[in-house]
N, CA, C and O of each residue as an XYZ file, in Angstrom:
572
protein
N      79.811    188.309     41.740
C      80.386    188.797     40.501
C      79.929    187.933     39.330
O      79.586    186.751     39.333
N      80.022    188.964     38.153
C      79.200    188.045     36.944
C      80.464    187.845     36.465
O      81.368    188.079     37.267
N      80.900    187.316     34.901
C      81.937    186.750     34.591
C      81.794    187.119     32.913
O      80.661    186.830     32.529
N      82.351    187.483     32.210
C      82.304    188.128     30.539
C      82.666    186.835     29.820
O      83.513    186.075     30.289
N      82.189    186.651     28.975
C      83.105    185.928     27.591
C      84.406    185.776     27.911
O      84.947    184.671     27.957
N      85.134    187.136     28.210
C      86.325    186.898     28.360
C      87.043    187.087     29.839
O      88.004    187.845     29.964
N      86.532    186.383     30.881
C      87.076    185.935     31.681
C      87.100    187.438     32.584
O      87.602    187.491     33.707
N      86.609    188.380     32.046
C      86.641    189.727     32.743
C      85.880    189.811     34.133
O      84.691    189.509     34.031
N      86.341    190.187     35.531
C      85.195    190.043     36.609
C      84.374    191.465     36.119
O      84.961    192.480     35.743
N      82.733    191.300     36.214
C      81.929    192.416     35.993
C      81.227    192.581     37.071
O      80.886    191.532     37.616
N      80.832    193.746     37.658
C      80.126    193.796     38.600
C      78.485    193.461     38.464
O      78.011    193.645     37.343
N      77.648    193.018     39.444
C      76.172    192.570     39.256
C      75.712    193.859     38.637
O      76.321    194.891     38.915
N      74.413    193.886     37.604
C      74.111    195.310     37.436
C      72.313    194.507     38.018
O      71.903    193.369     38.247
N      71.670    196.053     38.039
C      70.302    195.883     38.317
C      69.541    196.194     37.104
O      70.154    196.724     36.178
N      68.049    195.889     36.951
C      67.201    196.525     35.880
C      66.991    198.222     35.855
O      66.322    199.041     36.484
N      67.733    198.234     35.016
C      67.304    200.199     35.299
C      68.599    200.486     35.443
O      68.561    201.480     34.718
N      69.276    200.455     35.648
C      70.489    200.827     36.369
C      71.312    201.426     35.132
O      71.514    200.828     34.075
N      71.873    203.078     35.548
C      72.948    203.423     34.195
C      74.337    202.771     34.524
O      74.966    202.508     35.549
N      74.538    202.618     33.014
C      76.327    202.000     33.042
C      76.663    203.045     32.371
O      75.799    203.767     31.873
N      78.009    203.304     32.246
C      78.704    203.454     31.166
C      79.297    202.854     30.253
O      79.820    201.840     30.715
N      79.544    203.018     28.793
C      80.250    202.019     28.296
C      81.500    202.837     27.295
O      81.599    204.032     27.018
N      81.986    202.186     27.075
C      83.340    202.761     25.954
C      83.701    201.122     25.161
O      83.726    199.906     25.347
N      83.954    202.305     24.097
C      84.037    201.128     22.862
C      85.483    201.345     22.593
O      85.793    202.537     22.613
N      86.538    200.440     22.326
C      87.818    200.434     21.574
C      87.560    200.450     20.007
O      87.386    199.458     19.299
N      87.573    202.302     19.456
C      87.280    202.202     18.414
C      87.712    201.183     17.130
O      87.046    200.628     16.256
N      89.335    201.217     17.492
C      90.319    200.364     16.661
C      89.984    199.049     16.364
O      89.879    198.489     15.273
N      89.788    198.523     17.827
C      89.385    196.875     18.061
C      87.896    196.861     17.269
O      87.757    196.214     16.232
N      86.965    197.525     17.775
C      85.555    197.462     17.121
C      85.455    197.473     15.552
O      84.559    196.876     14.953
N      86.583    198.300     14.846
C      86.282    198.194     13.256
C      87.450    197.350     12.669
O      87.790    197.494     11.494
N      88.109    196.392     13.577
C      88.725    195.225     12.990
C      88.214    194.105     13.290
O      88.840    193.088     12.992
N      86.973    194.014     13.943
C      86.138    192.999     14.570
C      85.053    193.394     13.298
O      84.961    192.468     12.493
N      84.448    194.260     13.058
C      83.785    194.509     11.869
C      84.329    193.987     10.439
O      83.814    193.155      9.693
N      85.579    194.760     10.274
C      86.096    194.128      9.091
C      85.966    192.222      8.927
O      85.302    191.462      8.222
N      86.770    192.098      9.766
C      86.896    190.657      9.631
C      85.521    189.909      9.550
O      85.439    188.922      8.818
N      84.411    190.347     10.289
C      83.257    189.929     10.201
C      82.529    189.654      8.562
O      81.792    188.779      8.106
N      83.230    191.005      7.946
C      82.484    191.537      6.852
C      83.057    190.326      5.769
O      82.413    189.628      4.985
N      84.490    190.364      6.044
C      85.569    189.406      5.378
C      84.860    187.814      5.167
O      84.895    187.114      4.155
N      84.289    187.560      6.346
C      83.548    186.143      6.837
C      82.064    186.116      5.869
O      81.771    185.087      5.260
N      81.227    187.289      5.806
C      80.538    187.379      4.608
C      80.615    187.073      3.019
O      80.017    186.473      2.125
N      81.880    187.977      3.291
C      82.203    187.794      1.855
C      82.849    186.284      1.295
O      82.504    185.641      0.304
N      83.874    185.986      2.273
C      84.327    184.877      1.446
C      82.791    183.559      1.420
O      82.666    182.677      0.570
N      81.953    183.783      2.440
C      81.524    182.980      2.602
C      80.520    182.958      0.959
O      79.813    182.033      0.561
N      80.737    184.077      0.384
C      79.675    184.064     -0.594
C      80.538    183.659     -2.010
O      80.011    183.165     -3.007
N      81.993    183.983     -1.868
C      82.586    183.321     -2.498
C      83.148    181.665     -2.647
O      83.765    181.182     -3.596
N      82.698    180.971     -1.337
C      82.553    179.323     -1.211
C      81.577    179.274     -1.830
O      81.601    178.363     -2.658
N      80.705    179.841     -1.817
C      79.024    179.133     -2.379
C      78.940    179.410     -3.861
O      78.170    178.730     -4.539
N      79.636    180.308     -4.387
C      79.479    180.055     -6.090
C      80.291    179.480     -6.582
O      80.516    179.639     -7.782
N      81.025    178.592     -5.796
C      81.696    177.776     -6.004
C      81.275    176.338     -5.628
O      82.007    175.351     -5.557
N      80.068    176.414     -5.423
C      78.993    175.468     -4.904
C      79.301    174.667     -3.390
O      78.716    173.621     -3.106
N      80.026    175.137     -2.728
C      80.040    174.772     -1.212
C      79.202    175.473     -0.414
O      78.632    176.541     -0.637
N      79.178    174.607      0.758
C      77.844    174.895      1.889
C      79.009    175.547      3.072
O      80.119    175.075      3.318
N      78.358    176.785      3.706
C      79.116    177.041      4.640
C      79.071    175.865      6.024
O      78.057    175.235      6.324
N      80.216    175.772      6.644
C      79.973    174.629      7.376
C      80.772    175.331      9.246
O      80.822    174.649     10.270
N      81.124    176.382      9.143
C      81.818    176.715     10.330
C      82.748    178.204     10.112
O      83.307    178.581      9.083
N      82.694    178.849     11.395
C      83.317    180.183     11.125
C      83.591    180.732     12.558
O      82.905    180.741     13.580
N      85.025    181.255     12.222
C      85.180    182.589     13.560
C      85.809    183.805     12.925
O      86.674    183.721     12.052
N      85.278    185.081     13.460
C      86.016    186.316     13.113
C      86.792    186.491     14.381
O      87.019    187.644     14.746
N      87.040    185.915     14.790
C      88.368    186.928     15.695
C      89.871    186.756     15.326
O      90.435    185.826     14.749
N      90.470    188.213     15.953
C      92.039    188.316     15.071
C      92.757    187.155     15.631
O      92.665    186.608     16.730
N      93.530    186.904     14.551
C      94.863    185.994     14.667
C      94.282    184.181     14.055
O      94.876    183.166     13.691
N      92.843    184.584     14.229
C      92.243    182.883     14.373
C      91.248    182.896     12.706
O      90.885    181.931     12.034
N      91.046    184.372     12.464
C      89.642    184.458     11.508
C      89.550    183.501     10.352
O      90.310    183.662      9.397
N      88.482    182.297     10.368
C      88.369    182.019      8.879
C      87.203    181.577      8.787
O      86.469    181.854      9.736
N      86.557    180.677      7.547
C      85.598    180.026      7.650
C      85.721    178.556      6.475
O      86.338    178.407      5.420
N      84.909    177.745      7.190
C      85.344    176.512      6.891
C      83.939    176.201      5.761
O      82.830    176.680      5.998
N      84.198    175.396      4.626
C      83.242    174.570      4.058
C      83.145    173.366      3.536
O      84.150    172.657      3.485
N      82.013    172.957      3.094
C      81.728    171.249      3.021
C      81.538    171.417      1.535
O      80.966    172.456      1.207
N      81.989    170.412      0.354
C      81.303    170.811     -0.743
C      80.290    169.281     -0.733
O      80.542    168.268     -0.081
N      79.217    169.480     -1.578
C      77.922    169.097     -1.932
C      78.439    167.652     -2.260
O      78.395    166.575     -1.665
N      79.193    168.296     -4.037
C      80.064    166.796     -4.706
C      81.769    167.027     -4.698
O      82.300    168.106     -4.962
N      82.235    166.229     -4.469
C      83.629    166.055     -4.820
C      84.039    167.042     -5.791
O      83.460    167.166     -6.870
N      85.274    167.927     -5.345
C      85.507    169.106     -5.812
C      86.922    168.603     -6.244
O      87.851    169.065     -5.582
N      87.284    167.605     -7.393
C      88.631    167.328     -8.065
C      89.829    168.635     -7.483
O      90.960    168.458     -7.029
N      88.999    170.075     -7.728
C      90.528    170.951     -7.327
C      90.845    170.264     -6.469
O      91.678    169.397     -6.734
N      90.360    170.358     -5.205
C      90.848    170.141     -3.912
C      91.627    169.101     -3.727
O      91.900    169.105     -2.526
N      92.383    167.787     -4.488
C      92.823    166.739     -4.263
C      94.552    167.040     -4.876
O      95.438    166.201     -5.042
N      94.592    168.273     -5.074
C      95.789    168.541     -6.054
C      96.481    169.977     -5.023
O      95.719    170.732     -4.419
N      97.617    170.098     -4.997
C      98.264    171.193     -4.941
C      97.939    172.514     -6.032
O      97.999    173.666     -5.603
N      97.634    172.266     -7.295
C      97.862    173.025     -8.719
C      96.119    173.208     -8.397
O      95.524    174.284     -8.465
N      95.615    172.135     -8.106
C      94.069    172.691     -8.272
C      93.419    173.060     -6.536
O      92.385    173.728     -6.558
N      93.688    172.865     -5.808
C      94.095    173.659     -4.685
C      94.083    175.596     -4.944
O      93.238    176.455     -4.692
N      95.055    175.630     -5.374
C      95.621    176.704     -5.775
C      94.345    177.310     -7.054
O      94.155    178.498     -7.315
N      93.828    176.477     -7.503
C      92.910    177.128     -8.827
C      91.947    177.626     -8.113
O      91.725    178.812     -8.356
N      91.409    177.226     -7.456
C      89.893    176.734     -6.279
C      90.745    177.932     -5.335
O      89.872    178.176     -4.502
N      91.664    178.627     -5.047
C      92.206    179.627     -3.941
C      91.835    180.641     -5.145
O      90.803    181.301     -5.020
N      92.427    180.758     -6.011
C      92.679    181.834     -7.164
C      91.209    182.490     -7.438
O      91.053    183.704     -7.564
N      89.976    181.376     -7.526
C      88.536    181.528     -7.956
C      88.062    182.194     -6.110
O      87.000    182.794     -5.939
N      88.500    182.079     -5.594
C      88.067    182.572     -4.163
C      88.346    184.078     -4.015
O      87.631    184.974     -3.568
N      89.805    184.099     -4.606
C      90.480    185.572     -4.581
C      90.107    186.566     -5.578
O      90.215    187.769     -5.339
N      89.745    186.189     -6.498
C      88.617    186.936     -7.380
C      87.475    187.231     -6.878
O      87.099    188.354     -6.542
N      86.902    186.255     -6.815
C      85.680    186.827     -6.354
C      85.682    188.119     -5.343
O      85.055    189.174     -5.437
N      86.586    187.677     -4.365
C      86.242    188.507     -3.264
C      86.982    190.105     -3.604
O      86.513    191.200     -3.296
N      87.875    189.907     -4.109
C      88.820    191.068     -5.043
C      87.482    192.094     -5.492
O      87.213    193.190     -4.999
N      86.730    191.351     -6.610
C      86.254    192.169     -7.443
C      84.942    192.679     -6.698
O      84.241    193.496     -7.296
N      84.579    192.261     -5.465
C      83.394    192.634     -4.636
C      83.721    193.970     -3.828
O      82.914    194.867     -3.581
N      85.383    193.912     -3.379
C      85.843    194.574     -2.973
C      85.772    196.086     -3.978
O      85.017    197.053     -3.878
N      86.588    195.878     -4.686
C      86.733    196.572     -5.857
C      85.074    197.607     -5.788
O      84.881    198.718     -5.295
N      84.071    196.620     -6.538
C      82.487    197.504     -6.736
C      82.278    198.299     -4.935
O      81.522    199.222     -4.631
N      83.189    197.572     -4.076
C      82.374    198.153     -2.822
C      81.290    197.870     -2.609
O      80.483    198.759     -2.337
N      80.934    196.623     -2.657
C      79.631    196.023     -2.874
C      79.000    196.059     -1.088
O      79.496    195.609     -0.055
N      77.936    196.678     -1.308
C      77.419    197.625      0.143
C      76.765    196.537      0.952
O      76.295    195.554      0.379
N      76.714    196.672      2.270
C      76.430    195.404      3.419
C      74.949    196.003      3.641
O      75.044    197.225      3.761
N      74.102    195.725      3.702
C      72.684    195.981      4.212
C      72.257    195.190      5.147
O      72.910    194.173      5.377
N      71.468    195.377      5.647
C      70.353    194.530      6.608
C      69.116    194.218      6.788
O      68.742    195.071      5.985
N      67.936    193.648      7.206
C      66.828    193.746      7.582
C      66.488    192.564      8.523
O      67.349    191.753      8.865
N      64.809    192.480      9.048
C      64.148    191.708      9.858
C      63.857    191.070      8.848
O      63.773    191.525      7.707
N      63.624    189.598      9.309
C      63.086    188.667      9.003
C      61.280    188.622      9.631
O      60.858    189.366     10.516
N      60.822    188.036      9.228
C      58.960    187.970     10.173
C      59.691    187.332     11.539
O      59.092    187.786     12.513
N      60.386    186.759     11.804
C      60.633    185.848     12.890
C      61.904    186.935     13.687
O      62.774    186.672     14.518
N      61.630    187.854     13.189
C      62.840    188.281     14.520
C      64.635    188.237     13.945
O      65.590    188.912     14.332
N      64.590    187.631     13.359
C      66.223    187.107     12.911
C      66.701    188.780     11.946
O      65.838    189.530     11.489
N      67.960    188.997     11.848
C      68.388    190.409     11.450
C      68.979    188.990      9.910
O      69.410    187.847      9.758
N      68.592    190.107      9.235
C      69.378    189.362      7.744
C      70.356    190.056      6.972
O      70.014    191.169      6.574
N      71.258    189.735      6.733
C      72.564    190.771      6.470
C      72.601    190.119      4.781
O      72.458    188.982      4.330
N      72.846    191.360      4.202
C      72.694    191.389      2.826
C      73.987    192.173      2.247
O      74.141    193.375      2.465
N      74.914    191.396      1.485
C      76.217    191.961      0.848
C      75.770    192.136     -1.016
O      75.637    191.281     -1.892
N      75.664    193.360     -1.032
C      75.100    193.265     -1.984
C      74.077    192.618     -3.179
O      72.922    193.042     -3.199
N      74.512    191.541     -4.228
C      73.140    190.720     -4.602
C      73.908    189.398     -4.627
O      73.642    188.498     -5.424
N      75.224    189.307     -3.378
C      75.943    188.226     -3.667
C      75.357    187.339     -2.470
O      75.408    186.191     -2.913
N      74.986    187.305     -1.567
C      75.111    186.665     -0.561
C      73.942    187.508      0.311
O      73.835    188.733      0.253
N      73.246    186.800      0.974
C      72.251    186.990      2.519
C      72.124    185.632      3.481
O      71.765    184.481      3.229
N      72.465    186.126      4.390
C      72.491    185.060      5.875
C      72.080    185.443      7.143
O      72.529    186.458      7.675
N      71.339    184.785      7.623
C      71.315    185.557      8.979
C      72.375    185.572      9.547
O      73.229    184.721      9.298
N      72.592    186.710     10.594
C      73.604    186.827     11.334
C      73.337    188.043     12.668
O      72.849    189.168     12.785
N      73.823    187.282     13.300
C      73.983    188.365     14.847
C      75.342    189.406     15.173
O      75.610    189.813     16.303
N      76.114    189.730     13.952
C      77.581    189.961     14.408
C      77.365    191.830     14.285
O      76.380    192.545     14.469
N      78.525    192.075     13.965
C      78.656    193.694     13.518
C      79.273    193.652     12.076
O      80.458    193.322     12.081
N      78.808    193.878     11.015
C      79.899    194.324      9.649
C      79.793    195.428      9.612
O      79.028    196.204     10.186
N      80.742    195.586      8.770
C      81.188    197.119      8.112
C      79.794    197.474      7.151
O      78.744    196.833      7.106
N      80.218    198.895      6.300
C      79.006    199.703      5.754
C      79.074    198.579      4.084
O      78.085    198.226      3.442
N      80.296    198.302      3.815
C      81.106    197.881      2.589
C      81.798    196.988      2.210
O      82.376    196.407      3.128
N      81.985    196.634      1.262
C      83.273    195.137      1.296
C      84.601    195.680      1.479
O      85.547    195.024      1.914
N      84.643    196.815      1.159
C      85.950    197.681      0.702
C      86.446    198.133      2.235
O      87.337    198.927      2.535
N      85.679    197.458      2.984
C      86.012    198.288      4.717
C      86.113    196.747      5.610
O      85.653    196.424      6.705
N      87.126    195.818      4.352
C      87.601    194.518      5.025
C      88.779    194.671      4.705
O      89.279    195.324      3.790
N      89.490    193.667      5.963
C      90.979    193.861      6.096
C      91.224    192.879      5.170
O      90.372    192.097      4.747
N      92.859    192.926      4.717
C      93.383    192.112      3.579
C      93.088    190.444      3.679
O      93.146    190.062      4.848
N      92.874    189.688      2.991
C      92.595    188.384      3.033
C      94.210    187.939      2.314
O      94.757    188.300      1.272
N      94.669    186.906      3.524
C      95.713    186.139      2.853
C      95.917    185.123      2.335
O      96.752    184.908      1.457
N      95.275    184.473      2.754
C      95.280    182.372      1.883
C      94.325    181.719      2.559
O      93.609    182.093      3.488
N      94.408    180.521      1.888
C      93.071    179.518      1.872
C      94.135    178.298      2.175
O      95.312    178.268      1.816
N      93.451    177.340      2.896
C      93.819    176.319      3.251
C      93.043    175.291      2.964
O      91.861    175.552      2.741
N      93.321    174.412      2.921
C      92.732    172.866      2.859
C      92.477    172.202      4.482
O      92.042    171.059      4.620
């Protein structure tokens, strides 16, 4: 027996061999959303001049973490904390808002490059949505 990500027993398959598969539509476009969510904010850390530094989309856990370059004064304050959350929630608000469209392409090297409108491109291996507007609600930012 082979063994899944998630601890699932799978049976051996062969080369050639048909499977079937079924997708949990529900689960699949909240695994998208959140993915898309992970785009976006991530493009909202960076015009805010932080480097993305770490990330997970899965439910209950989803966020993404960053490093800034120079010393970011908000961050040492509750009030500027909160300013540096506020400039995050805009951004991503008003991306939402245009529906700012997710694209893709190849790189020469093979790599898929995911493109959120003219805000943000990264490589990435995940699934997003078509849109920003097809991400689930974002609630707070942490330190």
């Amino acid at each position: 027996m082979t063994r899944s990500a998630g601890d699932l027993p799978l049976p051996d398959f062969t080369v050639g061999q048909s499977v079937e598969v079924r997708i949990d539509l529900a689960a699949r476009r909240t695994y998208a959303a959140l993915h898309t969510a992970g785009h976006l904010i991530e493009a909202a850390g960076r015009a805010q001049g932080w480097t993305h530094a770490a990330n997970t989309h899965f439910p209950g856990q989803a966020r993404i973490e960053f490093t800034a370059a120079r010393p970011d004064p908000r961050l040492d304050t509750p009030e500027g904390l909160e300013e540096a959350t506020e400039a995050l929630r805009t951004y991503v608000a008003k991306a939402i808002a245009e529906d700012a469209p997710v694209t893709w392409e190849y790189d020469a090297e093979g790599r898929r490059i995911v493109h959120l409108a003219g805000l943000h491109s990264a490589p990435c291996g995940g699934g997003p949505t078509c849109g920003a507007s097809e991400t689930l609600p974002i609630s707070s930012c942490r330190r």
